[in-house]
């Protein structure tokens, strides 16, 4: 529940390499206020079962130049000042939830594993199209994750000098 669905990923097998049932059970058994995680290159901030899950994604420099919306968290992280880590706790208190496009996307849209035949353009470009099979898009009534991204992350200054590759399509 803490990464986009397989059909939204450049590398569909990513879900096999992140998280596990064992880790989920262990985190839930420990019952922390928050679980800070990483390595999937998607910023995330969501509360599930009373536990706040935060992923302050740093990403590769190439991702910072092209997919700012997917890695942005809140008002500045990680692309524009001040340099430093994302604040996750201050004096025993957590900051308000950070705006992250993918976790906000799932606040509004249920997961749809049954829609394996609908791929967004940025994923569909990686495959050979077979006429009459599948469709390109997000699905009926679904807003793309960039609609929920911090507005600054869509600025050309933060997405490759105005390139829409990976930003408008994301």
Short mmCIF file of C-alpha atoms in Angstrom, two decimals:
data_model
loop_
_atom_site.label_atom_id
_atom_site.label_comp_id
_atom_site.label_asym_id
_atom_site.label_seq_id
_atom_site.Cartn_x
_atom_site.Cartn_y
_atom_site.Cartn_z
CA UNK A 1 0.00 0.00 0.00
CA UNK A 2 3.04 2.29 0.06
CA UNK A 3 4.05 2.25 -3.60
CA UNK A 4 2.05 2.86 -6.78
CA UNK A 5 0.33 -0.09 -8.39
CA UNK A 6 2.35 -2.31 -10.71
CA UNK A 7 0.77 -0.79 -13.84
CA UNK A 8 2.09 2.65 -12.84
CA UNK A 9 5.72 1.56 -12.47
CA UNK A 10 8.60 1.80 -14.96
CA UNK A 11 9.84 -1.45 -13.41
CA UNK A 12 6.75 -3.58 -12.65
CA UNK A 13 8.79 -6.03 -10.55
CA UNK A 14 9.62 -3.26 -8.04
CA UNK A 15 6.78 -4.40 -5.79
CA UNK A 16 8.54 -7.75 -5.38
CA UNK A 17 11.64 -6.01 -4.01
CA UNK A 18 10.11 -3.57 -1.52
CA UNK A 19 8.37 -4.29 1.72
CA UNK A 20 7.10 -7.71 2.76
CA UNK A 21 4.37 -9.31 4.80
CA UNK A 22 6.93 -9.99 7.53
CA UNK A 23 7.99 -6.33 7.67
CA UNK A 24 4.35 -5.18 7.66
CA UNK A 25 3.51 -7.55 10.53
CA UNK A 26 6.60 -6.46 12.47
CA UNK A 27 5.86 -2.73 12.09
CA UNK A 28 2.23 -3.25 13.10
CA UNK A 29 3.26 -5.39 16.10
CA UNK A 30 5.69 -2.71 17.29
CA UNK A 31 2.98 -0.07 16.84
CA UNK A 32 5.20 2.98 16.31
CA UNK A 33 3.77 6.44 15.78
CA UNK A 34 5.66 6.57 12.47
CA UNK A 35 7.66 4.32 10.17
CA UNK A 36 10.22 6.13 8.03
CA UNK A 37 11.20 4.13 4.97
CA UNK A 38 12.76 4.59 1.58
CA UNK A 39 14.37 3.37 -1.60
CA UNK A 40 11.42 3.29 -3.99
CA UNK A 41 11.97 6.79 -5.41
CA UNK A 42 8.43 7.97 -4.61
CA UNK A 43 7.85 10.45 -1.81
CA UNK A 44 5.03 9.26 0.40
CA UNK A 45 3.18 10.41 3.50
CA UNK A 46 0.16 8.41 4.61
CA UNK A 47 -1.37 7.02 7.78
CA UNK A 48 -2.50 3.39 7.72
CA UNK A 49 -3.82 1.59 10.75
CA UNK A 50 -2.83 4.49 13.00
CA UNK A 51 0.82 4.45 11.86
CA UNK A 52 2.21 7.33 9.82
CA UNK A 53 4.41 6.13 6.95
CA UNK A 54 6.83 8.70 5.55
CA UNK A 55 9.23 8.23 2.68
CA UNK A 56 11.44 11.27 2.15
CA UNK A 57 12.69 10.34 -1.31
CA UNK A 58 16.03 11.77 -2.43
CA UNK A 59 16.11 10.19 -5.91
CA UNK A 60 18.84 10.26 -8.53
CA UNK A 61 19.87 13.61 -9.96
CA UNK A 62 18.33 12.62 -13.32
CA UNK A 63 15.00 11.97 -11.58
CA UNK A 64 15.25 15.32 -9.84
CA UNK A 65 15.52 16.96 -13.27
CA UNK A 66 12.65 15.07 -14.92
CA UNK A 67 10.10 13.75 -12.42
CA UNK A 68 10.07 16.38 -9.70
CA UNK A 69 6.40 15.84 -8.97
CA UNK A 70 6.87 12.17 -8.06
CA UNK A 71 9.65 12.83 -5.58
CA UNK A 72 8.53 16.17 -4.12
CA UNK A 73 7.32 16.35 -0.53
CA UNK A 74 5.75 19.44 0.94
CA UNK A 75 7.03 22.90 0.20
CA UNK A 76 10.65 22.21 -0.65
CA UNK A 77 11.99 18.68 -0.30
CA UNK A 78 14.22 17.48 -1.91
CA UNK A 79 14.63 19.85 -4.85
CA UNK A 80 14.82 23.35 -3.49
CA UNK A 81 16.25 24.87 -0.31
CA UNK A 82 16.89 24.69 2.48
CA UNK A 83 19.31 21.84 1.96
CA UNK A 84 18.98 19.12 4.53
CA UNK A 85 16.75 16.27 5.57
CA UNK A 86 12.97 16.32 5.59
CA UNK A 87 11.68 17.14 9.07
CA UNK A 88 9.88 14.08 10.43
CA UNK A 89 9.85 14.88 14.14
CA UNK A 90 10.51 18.03 16.16
CA UNK A 91 10.57 17.92 19.94
CA UNK A 92 8.48 14.75 20.00
CA UNK A 93 5.83 16.12 17.64
CA UNK A 94 5.29 15.29 14.01
CA UNK A 95 4.89 18.03 11.41
CA UNK A 96 1.61 18.23 9.48
CA UNK A 97 1.29 15.71 6.67
CA UNK A 98 3.46 16.49 3.64
CA UNK A 99 1.84 16.81 0.25
CA UNK A 100 3.17 13.95 -1.90
CA UNK A 101 1.54 13.21 -5.23
CA UNK A 102 1.27 9.42 -5.04
CA UNK A 103 0.02 9.11 -1.47
CA UNK A 104 -2.47 11.93 -2.17
CA UNK A 105 -3.50 10.11 -5.38
CA UNK A 106 -4.47 7.07 -3.29
CA UNK A 107 -6.34 9.25 -0.80
CA UNK A 108 -8.73 9.99 -3.67
CA UNK A 109 -8.57 6.88 -5.84
CA UNK A 110 -8.88 3.27 -4.73
CA UNK A 111 -6.32 0.77 -5.92
CA UNK A 112 -7.56 -1.05 -9.01
CA UNK A 113 -5.50 -4.19 -9.66
CA UNK A 114 -8.28 -5.31 -12.02
CA UNK A 115 -7.28 -2.53 -14.45
CA UNK A 116 -4.08 -4.20 -15.62
CA UNK A 117 -5.03 -3.32 -19.21
CA UNK A 118 -4.95 0.47 -18.58
CA UNK A 119 -1.49 2.04 -18.56
CA UNK A 120 -0.53 5.70 -18.22
CA UNK A 121 1.38 7.10 -21.20
CA UNK A 122 4.74 7.20 -19.39
CA UNK A 123 4.56 3.41 -18.85
CA UNK A 124 2.84 2.53 -22.15
CA UNK A 125 5.72 4.11 -24.10
CA UNK A 126 7.96 1.29 -22.88
CA UNK A 127 5.87 -1.42 -24.57
CA UNK A 128 4.86 -2.33 -28.10
CA UNK A 129 1.21 -1.51 -28.63
CA UNK A 130 -1.04 -4.33 -29.81
CA UNK A 131 -4.04 -2.89 -31.64
CA UNK A 132 -7.31 -3.49 -29.84
CA UNK A 133 -5.73 -4.61 -26.57
CA UNK A 134 -5.56 -2.32 -23.59
CA UNK A 135 -5.73 1.44 -23.43
CA UNK A 136 -3.50 4.34 -22.55
CA UNK A 137 -4.66 6.63 -19.80
CA UNK A 138 -5.55 6.61 -16.13
CA UNK A 139 -9.07 5.16 -16.28
CA UNK A 140 -12.48 6.82 -16.22
CA UNK A 141 -12.70 9.70 -13.77
CA UNK A 142 -9.16 9.25 -12.46
CA UNK A 143 -7.01 12.33 -12.02
CA UNK A 144 -3.27 11.82 -12.61
CA UNK A 145 -0.99 12.00 -9.56
CA UNK A 146 0.48 15.32 -10.70
CA UNK A 147 -2.89 16.89 -9.87
CA UNK A 148 -1.97 16.24 -6.23
CA UNK A 149 1.71 17.20 -6.39
CA UNK A 150 3.09 20.28 -4.65
CA UNK A 151 2.53 23.07 -7.19
CA UNK A 152 6.17 24.19 -7.07
CA UNK A 153 7.31 20.74 -8.30
CA UNK A 154 5.54 21.31 -11.65
CA UNK A 155 7.45 24.54 -12.32
CA UNK A 156 9.86 24.21 -15.30
CA UNK A 157 12.73 25.18 -12.99
CA UNK A 158 12.28 21.87 -11.14
CA UNK A 159 11.31 19.54 -13.98
CA UNK A 160 14.11 19.69 -16.49
CA UNK A 161 13.85 23.25 -17.76
CA UNK A 162 10.31 22.89 -19.03
CA UNK A 163 10.42 19.33 -20.30
CA UNK A 164 7.11 17.57 -19.82
CA UNK A 165 8.70 14.14 -20.02
CA UNK A 166 7.59 12.28 -16.91
CA UNK A 167 5.89 15.29 -15.37
CA UNK A 168 2.72 16.01 -17.27
CA UNK A 169 2.34 12.32 -18.13
CA UNK A 170 3.21 10.97 -14.72
#
